[in-house]
Short mmCIF file of C-alpha atoms in Angstrom, two decimals:
data_model
loop_
_atom_site.label_atom_id
_atom_site.label_comp_id
_atom_site.label_asym_id
_atom_site.label_seq_id
_atom_site.Cartn_x
_atom_site.Cartn_y
_atom_site.Cartn_z
CA GLY B 1 8.78 13.56 10.97
CA TYR B 2 5.42 11.48 11.75
CA LYS B 3 6.85 11.49 15.39
CA ASP B 4 7.20 15.28 15.78
CA ARG B 5 4.08 15.95 14.19
CA VAL B 6 2.26 13.14 16.24
CA THR B 7 3.30 14.34 19.55
CA ASN B 8 2.64 17.90 19.10
CA LEU B 9 -1.27 17.42 18.46
CA ASN B 10 -1.64 19.42 21.85
CA PRO B 11 -5.37 19.97 21.61
CA ARG B 12 -6.23 16.75 20.99
CA ARG B 13 -3.77 15.22 23.33
CA ASN B 14 -5.15 17.71 26.31
CA ALA B 15 -9.04 16.36 25.53
CA VAL B 16 -7.81 12.78 25.95
CA GLU B 17 -6.04 13.71 29.15
CA LYS B 18 -8.91 15.28 30.22
CA PHE B 19 -11.39 12.52 29.61
CA VAL B 20 -9.54 10.20 31.17
CA ALA B 21 -8.96 12.06 34.33
CA ARG B 22 -12.45 12.40 34.58
CA HIS B 23 -13.13 8.81 34.18
CA GLN B 24 -9.80 7.72 36.13
CA SER B 25 -11.71 5.35 38.46
CA ILE B 26 -12.94 2.86 35.67
CA VAL B 27 -10.20 3.45 33.04
CA THR B 28 -7.77 0.35 32.71
CA GLY B 29 -5.41 1.72 29.99
CA VAL B 30 -4.94 4.18 27.26
CA LEU B 31 -3.26 3.30 23.96
CA SER B 32 -2.43 5.59 21.03
CA GLY B 33 -1.07 5.20 17.64
CA PHE B 34 -1.51 4.51 13.94
CA ASP B 35 -4.25 3.26 12.61
CA ARG B 36 -5.49 2.93 9.07
CA LEU B 37 -2.29 4.03 6.71
CA VAL B 38 -2.39 4.34 3.43
CA PHE B 39 0.84 4.85 1.19
CA ARG B 40 1.30 5.85 -2.68
CA GLY B 41 4.11 5.25 -4.68
CA THR B 42 4.71 7.04 -8.07
CA LEU B 43 7.86 6.85 -10.47
CA GLN B 44 8.68 10.65 -10.31
CA LEU B 45 10.61 10.34 -13.71
CA LEU B 46 7.52 9.09 -15.66
CA ARG B 47 5.23 12.00 -14.46
CA GLN B 48 7.46 14.65 -15.51
CA ASP B 49 7.25 16.43 -18.25
CA ARG B 50 8.96 14.49 -21.41
CA GLY B 51 9.78 12.30 -18.72
CA MET B 52 8.58 8.78 -20.91
CA HIS B 53 10.48 10.09 -23.48
CA ILE B 54 13.76 9.95 -21.57
CA PHE B 55 13.09 6.47 -20.47
CA LEU B 56 12.10 4.99 -23.74
CA GLY B 57 15.52 6.39 -25.11
CA ARG B 58 17.61 4.83 -22.37
CA ALA B 59 15.46 1.65 -22.95
CA LYS B 60 16.46 1.90 -26.85
CA VAL B 61 12.75 1.69 -27.86
CA ALA B 62 12.00 3.01 -31.23
CA TRP B 63 8.93 5.52 -31.95
CA VAL B 64 7.61 2.87 -34.25
CA ASP B 65 7.42 0.33 -31.45
CA TRP B 66 6.66 2.50 -28.49
CA LYS B 67 2.78 1.15 -28.10
CA LYS B 68 4.02 -2.65 -28.58
CA PHE B 69 6.76 -2.02 -26.16
CA MET B 70 4.22 -0.52 -23.22
CA LEU B 71 1.29 -3.27 -23.98
CA ASP B 72 3.75 -6.14 -23.89
CA THR B 73 5.55 -4.75 -20.88
CA SER B 74 2.02 -4.91 -18.97
CA ASP B 75 1.05 -8.17 -20.05
CA ARG B 76 4.36 -9.30 -18.69
CA VAL B 77 3.81 -7.38 -15.57
CA LYS B 78 0.50 -8.73 -15.12
CA LYS B 79 1.84 -12.02 -15.03
CA ALA B 80 4.61 -11.66 -12.78
CA VAL B 81 2.46 -10.07 -10.40
CA LEU B 82 0.30 -12.79 -10.31
CA ALA B 83 3.00 -15.46 -10.46
CA GLU B 84 3.25 -15.79 -6.40
CA VAL B 85 -0.23 -16.30 -6.07
CA ASP B 86 -0.44 -19.26 -8.52
CA ARG B 87 2.74 -20.86 -6.97
CA ALA B 88 0.94 -20.78 -3.57
CA ARG B 89 -2.25 -21.99 -5.10
CA ARG B 90 -4.24 -19.19 -3.63
CA PRO B 91 -7.18 -17.82 -5.40
CA THR B 92 -7.43 -14.92 -7.99
CA ARG B 93 -10.82 -13.22 -8.53
CA TYR B 94 -12.13 -10.61 -10.73
CA LEU B 95 -14.13 -8.01 -9.23
CA ALA B 96 -16.48 -6.60 -11.71
CA SER B 97 -17.99 -4.15 -9.30
CA PRO B 98 -16.67 -1.37 -7.38
CA LYS B 99 -19.33 -1.98 -4.50
CA THR B 100 -17.78 -5.15 -3.34
CA SER B 101 -15.64 -4.91 -0.01
CA LYS B 102 -12.13 -6.61 -0.98
CA GLU B 103 -10.95 -6.29 2.50
CA ASP B 104 -14.10 -8.43 3.67
CA LEU B 105 -13.30 -10.68 0.93
CA ALA B 106 -9.83 -11.26 1.60
CA ARG B 107 -10.72 -11.80 5.00
CA GLN B 108 -13.33 -14.69 4.12
CA ILE B 109 -11.11 -16.31 1.83
CA LEU B 110 -8.16 -15.98 4.68
CA ALA B 111 -10.79 -17.72 7.54
CA GLU B 112 -11.85 -20.36 4.72
CA ARG B 113 -8.23 -20.98 3.80
CA PRO B 114 -5.99 -20.27 6.86
CA LEU B 115 -2.27 -20.12 6.20
CA ARG B 116 0.55 -21.42 8.12
CA LYS B 117 2.79 -18.77 8.40
CA PRO B 118 3.00 -15.17 6.36
CA GLY B 119 2.24 -15.24 2.93
CA VAL B 120 0.22 -14.23 -0.01
CA VAL B 121 -3.60 -14.56 0.95
CA CYS B 122 -4.97 -13.80 -2.36
CA ALA B 123 -5.44 -11.46 -5.55
CA PHE B 124 -8.12 -9.52 -7.11
CA THR B 125 -8.18 -8.05 -10.32
CA ALA B 126 -10.46 -4.87 -11.35
CA VAL B 127 -10.66 -2.46 -14.29
CA GLU B 128 -10.67 1.04 -12.51
CA PRO B 129 -9.65 4.87 -13.48
CA CYS B 130 -5.63 5.53 -13.68
CA MET B 131 -3.36 8.12 -15.37
CA SER B 132 -1.74 6.57 -18.28
CA PHE B 133 0.22 7.74 -21.44
CA ASP B 134 -1.48 8.33 -24.93
CA TYR B 135 0.46 10.20 -27.96
CA HIS B 136 -0.71 13.46 -28.46
CA ARG B 137 -0.74 14.81 -31.95
CA SER B 138 0.18 18.63 -32.49
CA LYS B 139 1.66 20.80 -35.01
CA ASP B 140 4.01 22.18 -32.14
CA PRO B 141 6.72 19.53 -32.35
CA LYS B 142 7.27 20.72 -28.44
CA ALA B 143 3.98 19.72 -27.69
CA ARG B 144 3.80 16.62 -29.77
CA GLY B 145 4.44 13.18 -27.75
CA LEU B 146 3.22 11.04 -25.23
CA THR B 147 1.19 12.72 -22.53
CA LEU B 148 -0.58 11.36 -19.04
CA ARG B 149 -4.23 11.34 -19.58
CA PRO B 150 -7.54 9.86 -17.46
CA ARG B 151 -7.61 6.09 -18.83
CA LYS B 152 -8.83 2.92 -17.55
CA CYS B 153 -6.81 -0.29 -16.94
CA GLN B 154 -6.40 -3.52 -15.02
CA HIS B 155 -5.29 -2.99 -11.27
CA ILE B 156 -4.37 -5.94 -9.11
CA TYR B 157 -4.43 -6.17 -5.31
CA LYS B 158 -2.92 -8.64 -3.71
CA TYR B 159 -3.55 -9.60 0.06
CA TYR B 160 -0.87 -10.65 2.38
CA VAL B 161 -0.31 -11.84 6.42
CA HIS B 162 2.87 -9.55 6.24
CA PRO B 163 5.52 -10.85 8.75
CA THR B 164 5.69 -7.31 10.47
CA PHE B 165 2.58 -5.44 9.33
CA GLY B 166 0.24 -8.37 9.45
CA PHE B 167 -2.98 -8.59 7.32
CA MET B 168 -2.29 -5.77 4.56
CA HIS B 169 -2.75 -5.37 0.80
CA ALA B 170 -0.92 -3.58 -1.85
CA ARG B 171 -2.20 -2.35 -5.57
CA ILE B 172 -0.72 -1.93 -8.80
CA GLN B 173 -1.64 -0.28 -11.72
CA THR B 174 -0.67 -2.57 -14.77
CA TRP B 175 0.15 0.27 -17.25
CA PHE B 176 2.45 2.64 -17.31
CA PRO B 177 3.66 4.48 -14.93
CA PHE B 178 2.84 1.29 -12.85
CA ASP B 179 1.46 3.74 -9.87
CA VAL B 180 1.45 1.61 -6.59
CA GLN B 181 -0.63 1.70 -3.29
CA ILE B 182 0.18 0.08 0.05
CA ASN B 183 -2.72 -0.36 2.89
CA MET B 184 -1.76 -1.47 6.43
CA ASN B 185 -3.04 -0.62 9.83
CA GLY B 186 -1.38 0.39 12.89
CA ARG B 187 -3.70 -1.80 15.23
CA GLU B 188 -3.18 -5.03 12.78
CA TRP B 189 0.58 -4.32 13.27
CA LEU B 190 0.40 -4.16 17.25
CA ALA B 191 -1.97 -7.11 17.14
CA ARG B 192 0.86 -9.24 15.71
CA ASP B 193 3.52 -7.88 17.81
CA LEU B 194 1.63 -8.78 21.15
CA ARG B 195 1.28 -12.15 19.89
CA GLY B 196 4.97 -12.58 19.50
CA HIS B 197 5.29 -10.94 22.80
CA ARG B 198 2.76 -13.56 24.19
CA SER B 199 0.72 -10.82 25.72
CA GLY B 200 -2.96 -11.10 26.06
CA PHE B 201 -5.41 -8.79 24.41
CA LYS B 202 -9.20 -8.57 23.20
CA GLN B 203 -10.15 -6.78 19.96
CA ALA B 204 -13.71 -5.87 19.07
CA ASP B 205 -13.27 -4.81 15.11
CA ASN B 206 -10.36 -2.50 15.16
CA CYS B 207 -10.32 -1.29 18.59
CA PHE B 208 -8.77 -3.26 21.81
CA THR B 209 -10.91 -3.53 24.54
CA TRP B 210 -8.23 -5.53 26.91
CA LEU B 211 -4.70 -5.31 27.17
CA ALA B 212 -2.81 -7.95 29.65
CA ASN B 213 0.06 -5.28 29.55
CA PRO B 214 -0.94 -1.98 28.46
CA ALA B 215 2.52 -0.60 28.86
CA LEU B 216 4.11 -3.00 26.67
CA ALA B 217 1.39 -2.22 23.86
CA GLN B 218 2.06 1.51 24.23
CA ARG B 219 5.97 0.85 23.89
CA LEU B 220 5.46 -1.39 20.57
CA MET B 221 2.94 1.39 19.09
CA ASP B 222 5.57 3.97 19.83
CA GLN B 223 8.38 2.07 17.71
CA GLN B 224 6.01 1.85 14.59
CA LEU B 225 7.11 5.59 14.74
CA GLU B 226 10.86 4.62 14.30
CA THR B 227 10.24 2.71 10.66
CA GLU B 228 12.09 3.20 7.71
CA TRP B 229 8.86 3.67 5.99
CA PRO B 230 10.99 4.26 2.19
CA ARG B 231 12.72 0.94 2.81
CA GLU B 232 9.71 -1.04 3.87
CA LEU B 233 7.78 0.33 1.66
CA THR B 234 9.98 -0.38 -1.41
CA ALA B 235 10.54 -4.14 -0.69
CA ILE B 236 6.80 -4.80 -0.60
CA ALA B 237 6.46 -2.72 -4.06
CA ARG B 238 9.11 -5.20 -5.24
CA ARG B 239 7.68 -8.42 -3.87
CA LEU B 240 4.22 -6.91 -5.50
CA ASN B 241 5.99 -6.25 -9.15
CA PRO B 242 9.00 -8.76 -9.12
CA LEU B 243 9.88 -7.17 -12.58
CA HIS B 244 10.64 -3.58 -11.59
CA ASP B 245 14.66 -3.48 -11.63
CA GLU B 246 14.29 -5.60 -14.91
CA ILE B 247 12.20 -3.46 -16.31
CA PHE B 248 14.32 -0.25 -15.32
CA GLU B 249 17.38 -1.36 -15.66
CA PRO B 250 18.22 0.99 -18.82
CA CYS B 251 17.31 3.79 -16.67
CA PRO B 252 16.95 2.90 -12.74
CA ILE B 253 14.03 4.83 -10.87
CA ASP B 254 12.43 3.98 -7.92
CA TYR B 255 9.15 4.94 -5.98
CA TYR B 256 8.73 8.10 -4.51
CA TRP B 257 6.61 7.51 -1.12
CA SER B 258 3.93 9.69 0.04
CA GLY B 259 1.08 9.40 2.86
CA TYR B 260 -2.35 9.26 1.24
CA GLN B 261 -4.04 8.51 4.60
CA THR B 262 -2.28 8.50 7.84
CA GLU B 263 -4.95 7.89 10.70
CA TRP B 264 -3.97 8.54 14.59
CA ALA B 265 -6.26 6.95 17.02
CA THR B 266 -6.31 6.54 20.89
CA ASP B 267 -8.35 3.79 22.43
CA VAL B 268 -9.61 4.43 26.05
CA VAL B 269 -10.01 0.88 27.93
CA PHE B 270 -12.47 0.57 30.65
CA GLU B 271 -13.37 -2.05 33.36
#
């Protein structure tokens, strides 16, 4: 799907081709591919009307115990999400202000405490808006019950150096329905691939200013289009919350993935 849509952006592609042709004498390479990628994972059943009722019924949770069950499950999820960080002896920090740049802070931590191999860099916790469940009282039995409404809860951000995608992070809402967001960058991914191929390059922030082998770099970027996203994203979500299968054993459900932000960029490299 991505490949078909991206390669058919004719007006933009033609504009790049005209620009490159005009400056051909000083252009040493052109690189097009994914830039910022943000995916959102939702458990569709829990967002459907009466979906939480179905789950609680299959989990054999009595109505008198629903609130305790949900709070206890949230506490278990928080501990499980942070357990990997604790085992690796990496820092966890609470961020009180939304103005704090989490990515800058995570990169600073990584620079101060480098990893010898891919793994978790750090974790941040923050109280942020979410959609979660509350009991709606009504005289109408059909309208009575658990409904999603705007609330605030703790979210956990985990930053990684991923063996494939490089520097990235994943976020989980620690209250039901445990929405997940995964952020990565195609340029970061390419840089990791180029290092694996021992092919030289230089970057200025997120732009490549020199490539030893532009053709190889473009082939590697094109390979990103063949990614089996549901499989890769689900694997990251399981690492983020290792309790998922246990929690949903009575009612197996998995994340539905959507592209929240998918950026495509072209770098033109000059002498």
